[in-house]
mmCIF file of C-alpha atoms in Angstrom:
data_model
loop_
_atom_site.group_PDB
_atom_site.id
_atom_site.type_symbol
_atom_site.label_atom_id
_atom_site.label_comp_id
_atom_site.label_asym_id
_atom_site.label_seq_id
_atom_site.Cartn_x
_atom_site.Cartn_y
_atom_site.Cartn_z
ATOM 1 C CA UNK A 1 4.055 -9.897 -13.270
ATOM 2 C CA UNK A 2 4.041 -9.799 -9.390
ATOM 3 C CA UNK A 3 0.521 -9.073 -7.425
ATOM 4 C CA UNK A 4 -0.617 -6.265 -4.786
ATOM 5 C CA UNK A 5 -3.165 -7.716 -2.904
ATOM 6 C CA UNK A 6 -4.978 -5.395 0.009
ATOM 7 C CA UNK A 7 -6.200 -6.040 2.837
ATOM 8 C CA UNK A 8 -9.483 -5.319 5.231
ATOM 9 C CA UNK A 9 -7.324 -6.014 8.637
ATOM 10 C CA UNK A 10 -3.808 -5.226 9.486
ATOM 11 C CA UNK A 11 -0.839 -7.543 9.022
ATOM 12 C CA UNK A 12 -2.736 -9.439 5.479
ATOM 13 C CA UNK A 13 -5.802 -10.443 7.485
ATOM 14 C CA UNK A 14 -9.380 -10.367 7.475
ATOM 15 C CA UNK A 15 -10.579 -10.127 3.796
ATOM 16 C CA UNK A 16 -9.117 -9.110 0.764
ATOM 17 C CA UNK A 17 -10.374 -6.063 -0.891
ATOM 18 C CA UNK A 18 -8.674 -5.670 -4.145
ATOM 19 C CA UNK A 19 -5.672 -7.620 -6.112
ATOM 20 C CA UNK A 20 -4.318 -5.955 -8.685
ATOM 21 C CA UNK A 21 -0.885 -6.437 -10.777
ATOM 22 C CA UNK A 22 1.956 -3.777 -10.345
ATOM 23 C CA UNK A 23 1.908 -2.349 -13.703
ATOM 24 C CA UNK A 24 3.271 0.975 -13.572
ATOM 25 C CA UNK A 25 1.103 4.416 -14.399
ATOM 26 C CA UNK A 26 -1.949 2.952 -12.328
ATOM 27 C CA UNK A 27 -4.055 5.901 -10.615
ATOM 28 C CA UNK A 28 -6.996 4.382 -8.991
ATOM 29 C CA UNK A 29 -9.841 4.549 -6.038
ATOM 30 C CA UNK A 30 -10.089 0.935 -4.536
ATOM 31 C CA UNK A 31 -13.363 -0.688 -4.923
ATOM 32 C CA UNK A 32 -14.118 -0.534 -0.998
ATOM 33 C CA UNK A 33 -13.384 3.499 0.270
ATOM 34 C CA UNK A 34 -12.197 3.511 3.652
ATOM 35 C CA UNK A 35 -10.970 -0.260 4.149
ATOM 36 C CA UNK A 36 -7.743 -1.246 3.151
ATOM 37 C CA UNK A 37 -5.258 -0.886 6.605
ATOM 38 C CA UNK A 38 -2.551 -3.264 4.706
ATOM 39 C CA UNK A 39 -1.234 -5.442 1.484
ATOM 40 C CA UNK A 40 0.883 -8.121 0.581
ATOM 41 C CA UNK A 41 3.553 -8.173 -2.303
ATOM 42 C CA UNK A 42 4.110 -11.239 -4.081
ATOM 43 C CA UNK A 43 6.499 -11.294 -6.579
ATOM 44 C CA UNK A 44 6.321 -7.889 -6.608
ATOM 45 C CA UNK A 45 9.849 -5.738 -9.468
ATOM 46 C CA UNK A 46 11.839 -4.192 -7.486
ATOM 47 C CA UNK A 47 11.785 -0.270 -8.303
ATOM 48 C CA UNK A 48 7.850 -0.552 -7.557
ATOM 49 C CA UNK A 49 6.314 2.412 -6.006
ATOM 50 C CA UNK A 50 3.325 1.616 -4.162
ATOM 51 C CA UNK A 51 1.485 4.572 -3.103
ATOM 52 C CA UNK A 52 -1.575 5.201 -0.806
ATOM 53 C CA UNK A 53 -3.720 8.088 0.211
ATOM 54 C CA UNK A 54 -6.228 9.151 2.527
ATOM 55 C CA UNK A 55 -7.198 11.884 0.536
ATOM 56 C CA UNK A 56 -9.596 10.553 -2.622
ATOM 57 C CA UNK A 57 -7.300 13.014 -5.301
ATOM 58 C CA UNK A 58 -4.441 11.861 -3.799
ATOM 59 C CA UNK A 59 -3.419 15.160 -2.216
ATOM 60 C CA UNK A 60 -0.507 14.897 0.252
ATOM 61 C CA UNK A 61 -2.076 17.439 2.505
ATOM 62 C CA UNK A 62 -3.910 14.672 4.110
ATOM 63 C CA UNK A 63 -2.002 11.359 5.143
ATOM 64 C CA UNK A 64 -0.518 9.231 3.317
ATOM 65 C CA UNK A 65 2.203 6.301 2.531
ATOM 66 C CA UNK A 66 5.190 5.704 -0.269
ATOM 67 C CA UNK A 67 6.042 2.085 -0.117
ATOM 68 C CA UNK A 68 9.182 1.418 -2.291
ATOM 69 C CA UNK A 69 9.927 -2.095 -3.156
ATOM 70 C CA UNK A 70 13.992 -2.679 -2.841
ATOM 71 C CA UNK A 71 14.033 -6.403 -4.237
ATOM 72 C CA UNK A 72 11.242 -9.086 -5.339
ATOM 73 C CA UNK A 73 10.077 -11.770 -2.641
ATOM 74 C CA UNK A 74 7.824 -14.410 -3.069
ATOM 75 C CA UNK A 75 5.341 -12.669 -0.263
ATOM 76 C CA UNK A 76 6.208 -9.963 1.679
ATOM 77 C CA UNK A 77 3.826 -8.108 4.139
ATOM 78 C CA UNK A 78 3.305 -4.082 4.754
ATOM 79 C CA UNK A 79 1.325 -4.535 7.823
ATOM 80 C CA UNK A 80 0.561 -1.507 8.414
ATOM 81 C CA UNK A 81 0.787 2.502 6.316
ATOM 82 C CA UNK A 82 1.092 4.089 9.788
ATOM 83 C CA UNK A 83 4.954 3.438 10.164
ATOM 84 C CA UNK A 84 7.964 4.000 8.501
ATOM 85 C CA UNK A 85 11.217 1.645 7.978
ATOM 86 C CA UNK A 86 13.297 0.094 6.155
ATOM 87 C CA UNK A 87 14.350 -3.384 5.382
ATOM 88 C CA UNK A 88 15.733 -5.722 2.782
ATOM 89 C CA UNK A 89 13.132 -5.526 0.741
ATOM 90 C CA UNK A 90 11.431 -1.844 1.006
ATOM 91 C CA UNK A 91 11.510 1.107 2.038
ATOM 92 C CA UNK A 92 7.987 2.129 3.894
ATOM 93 C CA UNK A 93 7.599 6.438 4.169
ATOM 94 C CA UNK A 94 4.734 6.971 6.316
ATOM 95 C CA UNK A 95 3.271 11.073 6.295
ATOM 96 C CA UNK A 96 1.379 11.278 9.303
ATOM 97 C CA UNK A 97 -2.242 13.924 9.830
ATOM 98 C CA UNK A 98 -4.658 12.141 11.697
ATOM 99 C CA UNK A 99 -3.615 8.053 10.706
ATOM 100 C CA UNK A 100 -4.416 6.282 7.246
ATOM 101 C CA UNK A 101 -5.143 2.652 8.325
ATOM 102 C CA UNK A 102 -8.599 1.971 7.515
ATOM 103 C CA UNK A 103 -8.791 5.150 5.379
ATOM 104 C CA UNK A 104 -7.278 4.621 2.462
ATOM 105 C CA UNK A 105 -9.302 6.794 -0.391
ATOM 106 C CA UNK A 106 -6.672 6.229 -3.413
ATOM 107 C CA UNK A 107 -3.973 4.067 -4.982
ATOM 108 C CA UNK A 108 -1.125 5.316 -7.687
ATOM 109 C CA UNK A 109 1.410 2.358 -8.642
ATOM 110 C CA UNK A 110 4.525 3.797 -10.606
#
């Protein structure tokens, strides 16, 4: 079972708000509103869909950012929702409004 850990500061630092596994069907606020501005896989299937939203529904009218995990790596850093790319390991889709780091409202894990 890999881990989704988030993260007060950018780049993993500062402190950790939430940890939770990447179980599919999860649909969640984190426990902090308005914190998270990045997370770190570990372990993490690939096929993962890690989705967060600045709206608290989880409407896509507001910002928001699809990470898609391509293969599993011991740790792997999003350091930021407020960019998109693509690497060896996933595939980061950020929707832009008015920025989501710092502002993160909901979670949904597929």
């Amino acid at each position: 079972m890999g881990l989704i850990v988030f993260y007060e500061g950018n780049n993993a630092t500062q402190n950790i708000v939430q940890t939770v596994e990447d179980i599919p069907g999860q649909d969640f606020k984190p426990v902090q509103n308005d914190e998270i501005r990045s997370l770190r896989l570990y372990g993490v299937r690939p096929g993962c869909v890690i989705k967060v939203y600045d709206s608290p529904d989880g409407s896509t009218n507001d910002d928001f950012c699809i990470i898609n995990v391509k293969r599993d790596s011991p740790e792997y850093t999003v350091g930021t929702f407020e960019r998109s790319y693509e690497d060896e390991y996933a595939v980061v889709t950020f929707i832009r409004n008015n920025g989501l780091d710092g502002k993160v409202s909901r979670i949904k894990i597929n």
